[in-house]
Coordinates of C-alpha atoms in Angstrom, one line a residue:
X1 CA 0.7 3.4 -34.9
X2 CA 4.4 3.9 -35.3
X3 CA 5.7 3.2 -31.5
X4 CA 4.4 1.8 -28.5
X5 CA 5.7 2.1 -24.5
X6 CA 5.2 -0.5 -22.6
X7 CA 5.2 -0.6 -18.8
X8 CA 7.9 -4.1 -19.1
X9 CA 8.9 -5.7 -15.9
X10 CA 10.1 -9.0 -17.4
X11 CA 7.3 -10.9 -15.7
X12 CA 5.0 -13.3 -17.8
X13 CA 2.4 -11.1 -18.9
X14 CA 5.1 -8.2 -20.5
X15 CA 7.0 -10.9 -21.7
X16 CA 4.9 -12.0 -24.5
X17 CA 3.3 -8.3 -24.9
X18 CA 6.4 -7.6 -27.1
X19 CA 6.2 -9.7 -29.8
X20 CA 2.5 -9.5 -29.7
X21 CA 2.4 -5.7 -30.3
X22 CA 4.4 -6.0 -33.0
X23 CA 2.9 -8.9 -34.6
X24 CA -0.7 -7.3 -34.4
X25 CA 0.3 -3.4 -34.3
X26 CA 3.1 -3.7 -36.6
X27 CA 4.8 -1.3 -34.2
X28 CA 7.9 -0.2 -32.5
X29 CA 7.7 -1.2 -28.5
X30 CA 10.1 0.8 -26.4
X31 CA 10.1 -1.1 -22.7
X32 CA 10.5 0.9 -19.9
X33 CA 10.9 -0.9 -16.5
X34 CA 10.8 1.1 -13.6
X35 CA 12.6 0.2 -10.5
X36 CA 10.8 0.9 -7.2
X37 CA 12.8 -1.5 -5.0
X38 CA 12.1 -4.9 -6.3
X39 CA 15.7 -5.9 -6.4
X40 CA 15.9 -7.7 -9.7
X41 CA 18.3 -8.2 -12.3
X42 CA 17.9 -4.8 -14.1
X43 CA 20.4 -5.6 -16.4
X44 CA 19.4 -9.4 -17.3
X45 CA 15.7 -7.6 -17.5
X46 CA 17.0 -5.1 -19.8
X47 CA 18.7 -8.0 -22.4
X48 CA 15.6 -9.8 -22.2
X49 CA 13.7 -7.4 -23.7
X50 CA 15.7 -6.6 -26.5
X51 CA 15.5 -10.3 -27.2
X52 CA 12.2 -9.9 -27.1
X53 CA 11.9 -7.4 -29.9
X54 CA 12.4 -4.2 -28.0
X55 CA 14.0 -1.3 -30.2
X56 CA 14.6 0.4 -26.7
X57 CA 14.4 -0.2 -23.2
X58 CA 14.4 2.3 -20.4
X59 CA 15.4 1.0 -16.7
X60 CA 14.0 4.0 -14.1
X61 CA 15.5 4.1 -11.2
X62 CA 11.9 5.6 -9.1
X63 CA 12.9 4.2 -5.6
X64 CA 13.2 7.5 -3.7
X65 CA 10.2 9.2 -5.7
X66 CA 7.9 5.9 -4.6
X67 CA 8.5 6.2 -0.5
X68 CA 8.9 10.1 -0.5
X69 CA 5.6 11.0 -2.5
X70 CA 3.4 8.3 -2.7
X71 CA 4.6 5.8 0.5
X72 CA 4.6 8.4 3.0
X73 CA 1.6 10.5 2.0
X74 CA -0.4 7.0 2.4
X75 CA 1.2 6.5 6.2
X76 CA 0.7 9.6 7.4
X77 CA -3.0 9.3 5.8
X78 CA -3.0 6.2 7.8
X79 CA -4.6 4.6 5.1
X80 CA -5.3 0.8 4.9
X81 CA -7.6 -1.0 2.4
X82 CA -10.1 -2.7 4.3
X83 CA -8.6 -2.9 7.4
X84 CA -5.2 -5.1 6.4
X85 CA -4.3 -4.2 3.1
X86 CA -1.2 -1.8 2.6
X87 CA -1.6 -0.8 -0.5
X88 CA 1.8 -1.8 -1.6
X89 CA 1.0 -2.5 -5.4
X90 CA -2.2 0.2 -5.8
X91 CA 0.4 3.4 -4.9
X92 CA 3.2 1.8 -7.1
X93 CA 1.5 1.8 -10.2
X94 CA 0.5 5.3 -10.0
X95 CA 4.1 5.9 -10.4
X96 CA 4.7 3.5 -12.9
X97 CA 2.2 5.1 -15.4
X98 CA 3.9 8.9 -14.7
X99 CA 6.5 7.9 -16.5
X100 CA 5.2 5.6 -18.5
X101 CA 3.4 9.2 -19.8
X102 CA 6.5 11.0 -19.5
X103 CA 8.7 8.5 -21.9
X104 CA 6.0 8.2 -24.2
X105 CA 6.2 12.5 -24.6
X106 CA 9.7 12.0 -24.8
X107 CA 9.9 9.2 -27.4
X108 CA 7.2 10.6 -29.5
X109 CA 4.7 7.8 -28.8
X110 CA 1.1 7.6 -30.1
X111 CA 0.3 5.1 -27.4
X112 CA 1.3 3.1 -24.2
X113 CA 0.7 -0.8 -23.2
X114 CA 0.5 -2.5 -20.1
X115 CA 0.4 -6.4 -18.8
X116 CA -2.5 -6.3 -16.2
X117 CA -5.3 -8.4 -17.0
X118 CA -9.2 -7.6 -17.8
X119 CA -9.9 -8.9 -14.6
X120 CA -7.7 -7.3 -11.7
X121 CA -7.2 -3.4 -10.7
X122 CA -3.6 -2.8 -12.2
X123 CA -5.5 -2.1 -15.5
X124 CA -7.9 0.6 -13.8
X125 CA -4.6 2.2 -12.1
X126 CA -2.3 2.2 -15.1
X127 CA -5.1 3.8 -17.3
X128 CA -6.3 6.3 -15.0
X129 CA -3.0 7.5 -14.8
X130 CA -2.5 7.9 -18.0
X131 CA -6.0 9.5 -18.7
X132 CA -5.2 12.1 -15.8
X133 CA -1.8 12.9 -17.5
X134 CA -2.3 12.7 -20.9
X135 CA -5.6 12.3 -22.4
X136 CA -4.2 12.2 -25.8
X137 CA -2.1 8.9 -26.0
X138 CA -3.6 5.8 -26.8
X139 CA -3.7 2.9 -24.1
X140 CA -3.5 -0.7 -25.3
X141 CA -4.2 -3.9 -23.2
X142 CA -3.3 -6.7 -24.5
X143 CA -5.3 -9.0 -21.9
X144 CA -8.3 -7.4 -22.9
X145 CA -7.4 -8.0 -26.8
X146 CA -5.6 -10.8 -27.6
X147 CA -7.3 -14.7 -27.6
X148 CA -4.8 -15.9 -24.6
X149 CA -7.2 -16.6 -21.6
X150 CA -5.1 -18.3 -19.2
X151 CA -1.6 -18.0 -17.4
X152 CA -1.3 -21.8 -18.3
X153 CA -1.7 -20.6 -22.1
X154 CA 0.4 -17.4 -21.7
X155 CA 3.1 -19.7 -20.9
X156 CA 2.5 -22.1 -23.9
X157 CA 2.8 -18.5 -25.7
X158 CA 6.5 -18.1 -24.5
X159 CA 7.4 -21.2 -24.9
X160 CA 6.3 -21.2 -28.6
X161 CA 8.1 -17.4 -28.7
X162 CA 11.4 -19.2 -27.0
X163 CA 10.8 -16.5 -24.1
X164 CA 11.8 -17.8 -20.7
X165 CA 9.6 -16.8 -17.8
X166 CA 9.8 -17.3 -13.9
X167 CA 7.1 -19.0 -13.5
X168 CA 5.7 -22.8 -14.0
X169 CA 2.7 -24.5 -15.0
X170 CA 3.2 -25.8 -11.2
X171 CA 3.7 -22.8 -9.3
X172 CA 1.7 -20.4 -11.4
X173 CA 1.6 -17.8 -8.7
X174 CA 1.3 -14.2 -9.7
X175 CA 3.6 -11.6 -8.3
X176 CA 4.4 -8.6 -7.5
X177 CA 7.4 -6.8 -5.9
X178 CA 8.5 -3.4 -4.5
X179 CA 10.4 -1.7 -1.7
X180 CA 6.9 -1.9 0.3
X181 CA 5.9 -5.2 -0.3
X182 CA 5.2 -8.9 -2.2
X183 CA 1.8 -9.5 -3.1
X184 CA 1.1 -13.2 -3.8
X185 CA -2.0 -14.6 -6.4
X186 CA -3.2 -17.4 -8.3
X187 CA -2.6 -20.9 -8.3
X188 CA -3.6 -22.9 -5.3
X189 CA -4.2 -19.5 -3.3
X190 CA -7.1 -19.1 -5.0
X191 CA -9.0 -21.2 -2.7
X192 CA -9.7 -19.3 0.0
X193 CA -9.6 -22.7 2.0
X194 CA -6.0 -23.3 0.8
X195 CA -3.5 -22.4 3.9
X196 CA -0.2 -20.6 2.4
X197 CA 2.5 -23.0 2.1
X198 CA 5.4 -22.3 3.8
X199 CA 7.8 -22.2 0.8
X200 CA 5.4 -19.0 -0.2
X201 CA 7.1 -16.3 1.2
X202 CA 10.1 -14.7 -0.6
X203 CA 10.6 -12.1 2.2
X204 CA 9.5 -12.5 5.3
X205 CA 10.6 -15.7 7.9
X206 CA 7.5 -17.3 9.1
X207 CA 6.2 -16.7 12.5
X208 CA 6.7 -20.3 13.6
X209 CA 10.5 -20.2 12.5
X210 CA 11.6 -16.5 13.9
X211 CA 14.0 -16.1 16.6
X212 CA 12.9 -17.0 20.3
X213 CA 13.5 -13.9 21.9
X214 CA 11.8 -10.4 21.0
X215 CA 13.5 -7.4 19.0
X216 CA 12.7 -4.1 19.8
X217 CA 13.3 -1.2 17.7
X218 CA 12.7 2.9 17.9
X219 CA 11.7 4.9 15.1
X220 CA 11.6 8.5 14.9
X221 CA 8.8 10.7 13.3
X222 CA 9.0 14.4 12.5
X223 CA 5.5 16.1 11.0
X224 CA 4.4 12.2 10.3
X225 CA 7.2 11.2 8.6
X226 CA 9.9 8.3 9.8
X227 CA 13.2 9.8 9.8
X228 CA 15.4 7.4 12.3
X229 CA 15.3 4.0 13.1
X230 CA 17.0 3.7 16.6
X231 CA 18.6 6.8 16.8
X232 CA 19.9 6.4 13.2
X233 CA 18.8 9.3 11.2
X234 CA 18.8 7.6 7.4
X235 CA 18.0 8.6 3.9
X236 CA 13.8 7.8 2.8
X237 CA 15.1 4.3 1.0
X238 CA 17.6 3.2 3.4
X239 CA 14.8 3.4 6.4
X240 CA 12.3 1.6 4.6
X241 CA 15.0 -1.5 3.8
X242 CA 16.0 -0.9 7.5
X243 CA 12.6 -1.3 8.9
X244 CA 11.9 -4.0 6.4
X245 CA 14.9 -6.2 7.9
X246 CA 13.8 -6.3 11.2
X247 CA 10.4 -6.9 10.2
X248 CA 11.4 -9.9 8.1
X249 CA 13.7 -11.5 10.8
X250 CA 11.1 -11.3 13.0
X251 CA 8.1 -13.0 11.1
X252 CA 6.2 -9.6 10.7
X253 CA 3.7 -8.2 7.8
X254 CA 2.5 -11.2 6.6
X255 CA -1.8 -11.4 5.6
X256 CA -3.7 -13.6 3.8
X257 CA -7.1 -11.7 2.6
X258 CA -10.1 -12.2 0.4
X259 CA -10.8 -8.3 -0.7
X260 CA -13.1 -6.7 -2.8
X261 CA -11.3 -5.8 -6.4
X262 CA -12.7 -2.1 -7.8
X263 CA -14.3 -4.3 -10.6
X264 CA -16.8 -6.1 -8.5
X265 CA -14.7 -9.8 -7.9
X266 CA -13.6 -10.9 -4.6
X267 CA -9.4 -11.9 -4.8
X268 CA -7.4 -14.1 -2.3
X269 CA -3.8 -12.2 -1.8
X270 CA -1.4 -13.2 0.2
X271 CA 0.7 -10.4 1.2
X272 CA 4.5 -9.6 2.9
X273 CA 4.7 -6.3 4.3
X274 CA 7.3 -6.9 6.8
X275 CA 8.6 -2.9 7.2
X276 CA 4.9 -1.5 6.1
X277 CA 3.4 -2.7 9.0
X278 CA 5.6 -1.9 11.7
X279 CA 5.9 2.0 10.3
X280 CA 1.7 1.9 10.3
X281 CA 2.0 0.4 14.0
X282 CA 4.7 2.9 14.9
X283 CA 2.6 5.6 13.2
X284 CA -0.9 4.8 15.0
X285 CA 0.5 5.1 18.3
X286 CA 2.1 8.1 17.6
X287 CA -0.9 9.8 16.6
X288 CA -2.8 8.5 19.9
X289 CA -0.5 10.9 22.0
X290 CA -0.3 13.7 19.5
X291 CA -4.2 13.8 18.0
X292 CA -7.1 15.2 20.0
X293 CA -10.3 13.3 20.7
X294 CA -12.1 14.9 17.7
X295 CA -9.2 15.3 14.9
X296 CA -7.9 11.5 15.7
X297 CA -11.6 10.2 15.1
X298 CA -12.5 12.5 11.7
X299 CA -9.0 11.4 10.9
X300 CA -10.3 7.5 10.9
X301 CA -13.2 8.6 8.4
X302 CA -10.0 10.3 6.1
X303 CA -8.0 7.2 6.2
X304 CA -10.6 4.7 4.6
X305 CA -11.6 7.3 2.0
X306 CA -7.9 7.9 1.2
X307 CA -7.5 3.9 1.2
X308 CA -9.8 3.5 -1.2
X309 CA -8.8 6.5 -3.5
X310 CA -5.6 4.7 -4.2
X311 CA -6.8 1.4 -4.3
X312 CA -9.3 2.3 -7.3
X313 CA -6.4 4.3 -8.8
X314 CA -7.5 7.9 -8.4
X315 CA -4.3 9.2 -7.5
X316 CA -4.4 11.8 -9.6
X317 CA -7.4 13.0 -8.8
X318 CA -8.6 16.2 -6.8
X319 CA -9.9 14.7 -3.9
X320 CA -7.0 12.8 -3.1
X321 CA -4.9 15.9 -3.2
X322 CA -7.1 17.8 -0.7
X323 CA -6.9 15.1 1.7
X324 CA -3.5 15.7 1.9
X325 CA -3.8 19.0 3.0
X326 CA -6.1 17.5 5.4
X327 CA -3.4 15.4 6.2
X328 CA -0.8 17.6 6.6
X329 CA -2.2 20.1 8.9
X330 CA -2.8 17.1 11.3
X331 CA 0.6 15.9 11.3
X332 CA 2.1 19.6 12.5
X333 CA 3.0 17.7 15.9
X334 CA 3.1 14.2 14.7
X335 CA 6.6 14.5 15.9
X336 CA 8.3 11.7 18.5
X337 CA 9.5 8.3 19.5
X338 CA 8.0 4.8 19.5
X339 CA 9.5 1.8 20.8
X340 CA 8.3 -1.6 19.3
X341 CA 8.8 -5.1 20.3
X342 CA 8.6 -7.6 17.5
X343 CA 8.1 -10.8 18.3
X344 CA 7.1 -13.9 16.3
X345 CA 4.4 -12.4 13.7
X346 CA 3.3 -9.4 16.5
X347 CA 4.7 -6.0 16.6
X348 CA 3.5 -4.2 19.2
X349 CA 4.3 -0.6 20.2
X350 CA 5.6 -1.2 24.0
X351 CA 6.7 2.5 24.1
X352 CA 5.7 6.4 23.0
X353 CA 7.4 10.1 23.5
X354 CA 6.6 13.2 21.7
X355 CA 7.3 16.7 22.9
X356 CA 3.8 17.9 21.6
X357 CA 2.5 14.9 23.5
X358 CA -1.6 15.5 24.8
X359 CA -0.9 12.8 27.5
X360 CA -0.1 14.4 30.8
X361 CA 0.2 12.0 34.0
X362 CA -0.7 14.6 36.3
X363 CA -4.2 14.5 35.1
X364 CA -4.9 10.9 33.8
X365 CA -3.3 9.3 37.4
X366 CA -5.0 7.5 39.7
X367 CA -3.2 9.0 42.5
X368 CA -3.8 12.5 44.1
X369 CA -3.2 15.0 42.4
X370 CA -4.0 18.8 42.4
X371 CA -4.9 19.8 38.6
X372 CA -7.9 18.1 38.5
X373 CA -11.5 18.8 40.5
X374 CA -12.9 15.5 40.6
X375 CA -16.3 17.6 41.5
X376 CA -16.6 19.4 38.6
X377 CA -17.6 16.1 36.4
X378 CA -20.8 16.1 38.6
X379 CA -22.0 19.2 36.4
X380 CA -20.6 17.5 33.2
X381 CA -22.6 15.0 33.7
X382 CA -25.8 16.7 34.3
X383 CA -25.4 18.4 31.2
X384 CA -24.0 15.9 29.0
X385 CA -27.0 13.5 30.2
X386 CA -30.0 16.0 29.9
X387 CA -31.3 14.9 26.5
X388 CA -31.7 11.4 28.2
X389 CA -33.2 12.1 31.5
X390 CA -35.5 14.9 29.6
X391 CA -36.9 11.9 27.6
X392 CA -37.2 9.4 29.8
X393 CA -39.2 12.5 32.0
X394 CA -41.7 12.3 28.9
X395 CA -42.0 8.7 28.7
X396 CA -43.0 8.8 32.4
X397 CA -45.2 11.7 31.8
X398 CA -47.1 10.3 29.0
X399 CA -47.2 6.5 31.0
X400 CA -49.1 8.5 34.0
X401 CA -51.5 10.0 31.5
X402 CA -53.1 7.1 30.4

């Protein structure tokens, strides 16, 4: 095997994947870290893995490609693992191994590497994407090879490689970072009985510690998709980190949850999502004033299957593509206005408009009104209530039998 690509964010794991490869391949490893918002040090990353051993690194700029086609299909899905989680790291990695594909075509590759461990999903993502893309290059991973078995030993690794990582023997937390979110794991977290510590969170002020009075923000949606944040149209990126300040400031998007990984083991992650969950929020009410009865419900049923499709990392995959067209033809007048007030951890939508809006006062009031025949639900009634008072007709008949 002449040259490897390796998905290289500078982290622990890729850190000592490097010299590894080359050690135990005897190959050439060409890095290629992709940037979907994480706001590092690109250029420190870059050195880094040149000292490493890299014979080339690639730095991909994939912020506006991560919230236009694979953030926004997920909110207009409405999709959310389990109930809380927002999928910040499952639809990123999706990305990560396109062009992971696409470099290794490029560069001639006979194979690509990753960092995730045996144990975790970002392994199942990675490879799935690669399978879907190209079924001919080789996938190494390194976790599932190498005799380390331990972060506390991977860092004994660096140390012996003189490779300087961010994290300690103390605060062995691993993490990862996008424009969506910060996903927190390991180290005292992995006690579900552990509350967070408050010097956790990287992002998001806590609750207890955000301002005294509320904020309230507007953000506009046309077909689904958030376009202004009060009154503001802005650029796909720029909303997101607009969204995600308010969100922050005001102690929003933070979960602690113990979920079910796709390879059968139950994981604590602690989670800031500060813009995520306020766009969901926004998005939700939306759709209550724009969906009817029966699309809105079927639509819940789309949403977990969706959540789930990117959480095991089928992407790529057939299914997930027709949902989307699912998807799509219900977000035709997903188009409006909702008001939130954010307040100490809460974000709660106080306010909706929408010029395809199903809500009509005239008929949902409590005061007169002269569109609606409150006499006409006698018949509905009677109808919708046959099947019950037909069987309880037969229970009575068969009791008088006896």
């Amino acid at each position: 095997m002449k040259k490897v690509v390796l998905a290289y964010s500078g982290g622990l794991d890729t850190s000592i994947i490097i010299p590894w490869l080359k050690e135990n391949y005897g190959c050439e490893v060409i890095a290629m870290t992709a940037d979907v918002g994480q706001d590092e040090d690109f250029k420190a990353i870059e050195e880094k893995a040149y000292l490493s051993g890299a014979s080339k690194v690639y730095v991909e700029d994939l912020k506006e490609e991560f919230v236009t086609d694979f953030i926004f299909p997920t909110l207009k899905a409405g999709a959310v693992y389990e109930g809380r989680y927002l999928l910040g790291t499952s639809f990123a990695r999706p990305l990560i191994g396109k062009r992971l594909v696409e470099i290794a075509e490029k560069e001639g590759a006979e194979a690509v590497a990753h960092g995730a461990t045996g144990k975790g999903n970002d392994q199942v993502r990675f490879e799935l994407a690669v399978k879907a893309l190209n079924p001919d290059l080789k996938i190494i991973a390194p976790w599932r090879e190498w005799n380390i078995s331990s972060r506390k030993e991977a860092i004994e690794y660096a140390k012996k490689k003189g490779i300087p990582v961010p994290v300690t023997k103390e605060k062995p937390y691993s993490r990862d970072r996008n424009l969506w979110h910060l996903s927190h794991e390991g180290g005292d977290l992995e006690d579900p009985w552990n509350e967070p510590p408050q010097d956790l969170y990287q992002i998001i002020t806590p609750p207890e510690k955000a301002p005294d009075v509320p904020t309230y923000i507007e953000i506009d949606f046309e077909r689904g998709i958030p376009v202004a944040v009060d009154g503001e149209k802005l650029l796909p990126v720029d909303l997101v980190r607009k969204v995600n300040e308010a969100g922050a400031k005001n102690g929003v998007g933070i979960i602690s949850i113990v979920e079910n990984r796709l390879v059968g083991i139950k994981s604590r992650g602690v989670y800031e999502t500060p813009g995520g969950t306020i766009l969901h929020a926004a998005h939700n009410a939306l759709e209550s004033i724009t969906l009817d009865r029966q699309t809105a419900h079927f639509k819940r049923h789309i949403a977990e299957k969706y959540a789930q499709l990117v959480y095991d990392g089928l992407w790529y995959s057939p299914l997930r593509e027709a949902l989307d067209a699912f998807v799509d033809k219900t977000q035709e007048t997903v188009t409006g206005t909702v008001r939130l007030k954010l307040y100490k951890g809460s974000c709660e939508p106080v306010g909706l408009k929408s010029p395809y809006s199903l809500y009509m006062a005239e008929f949902a009031t409590f005061e007169e009104d002269e569109v609606y025949n409150q006499k006409d639900a006698e018949g509905f009634i009677n109808l919708f209530g046959l099947p019950l008072k037909v069987r309880a007709l037969m229970f009575k008949k068969a009791k008088n039998k006896k």
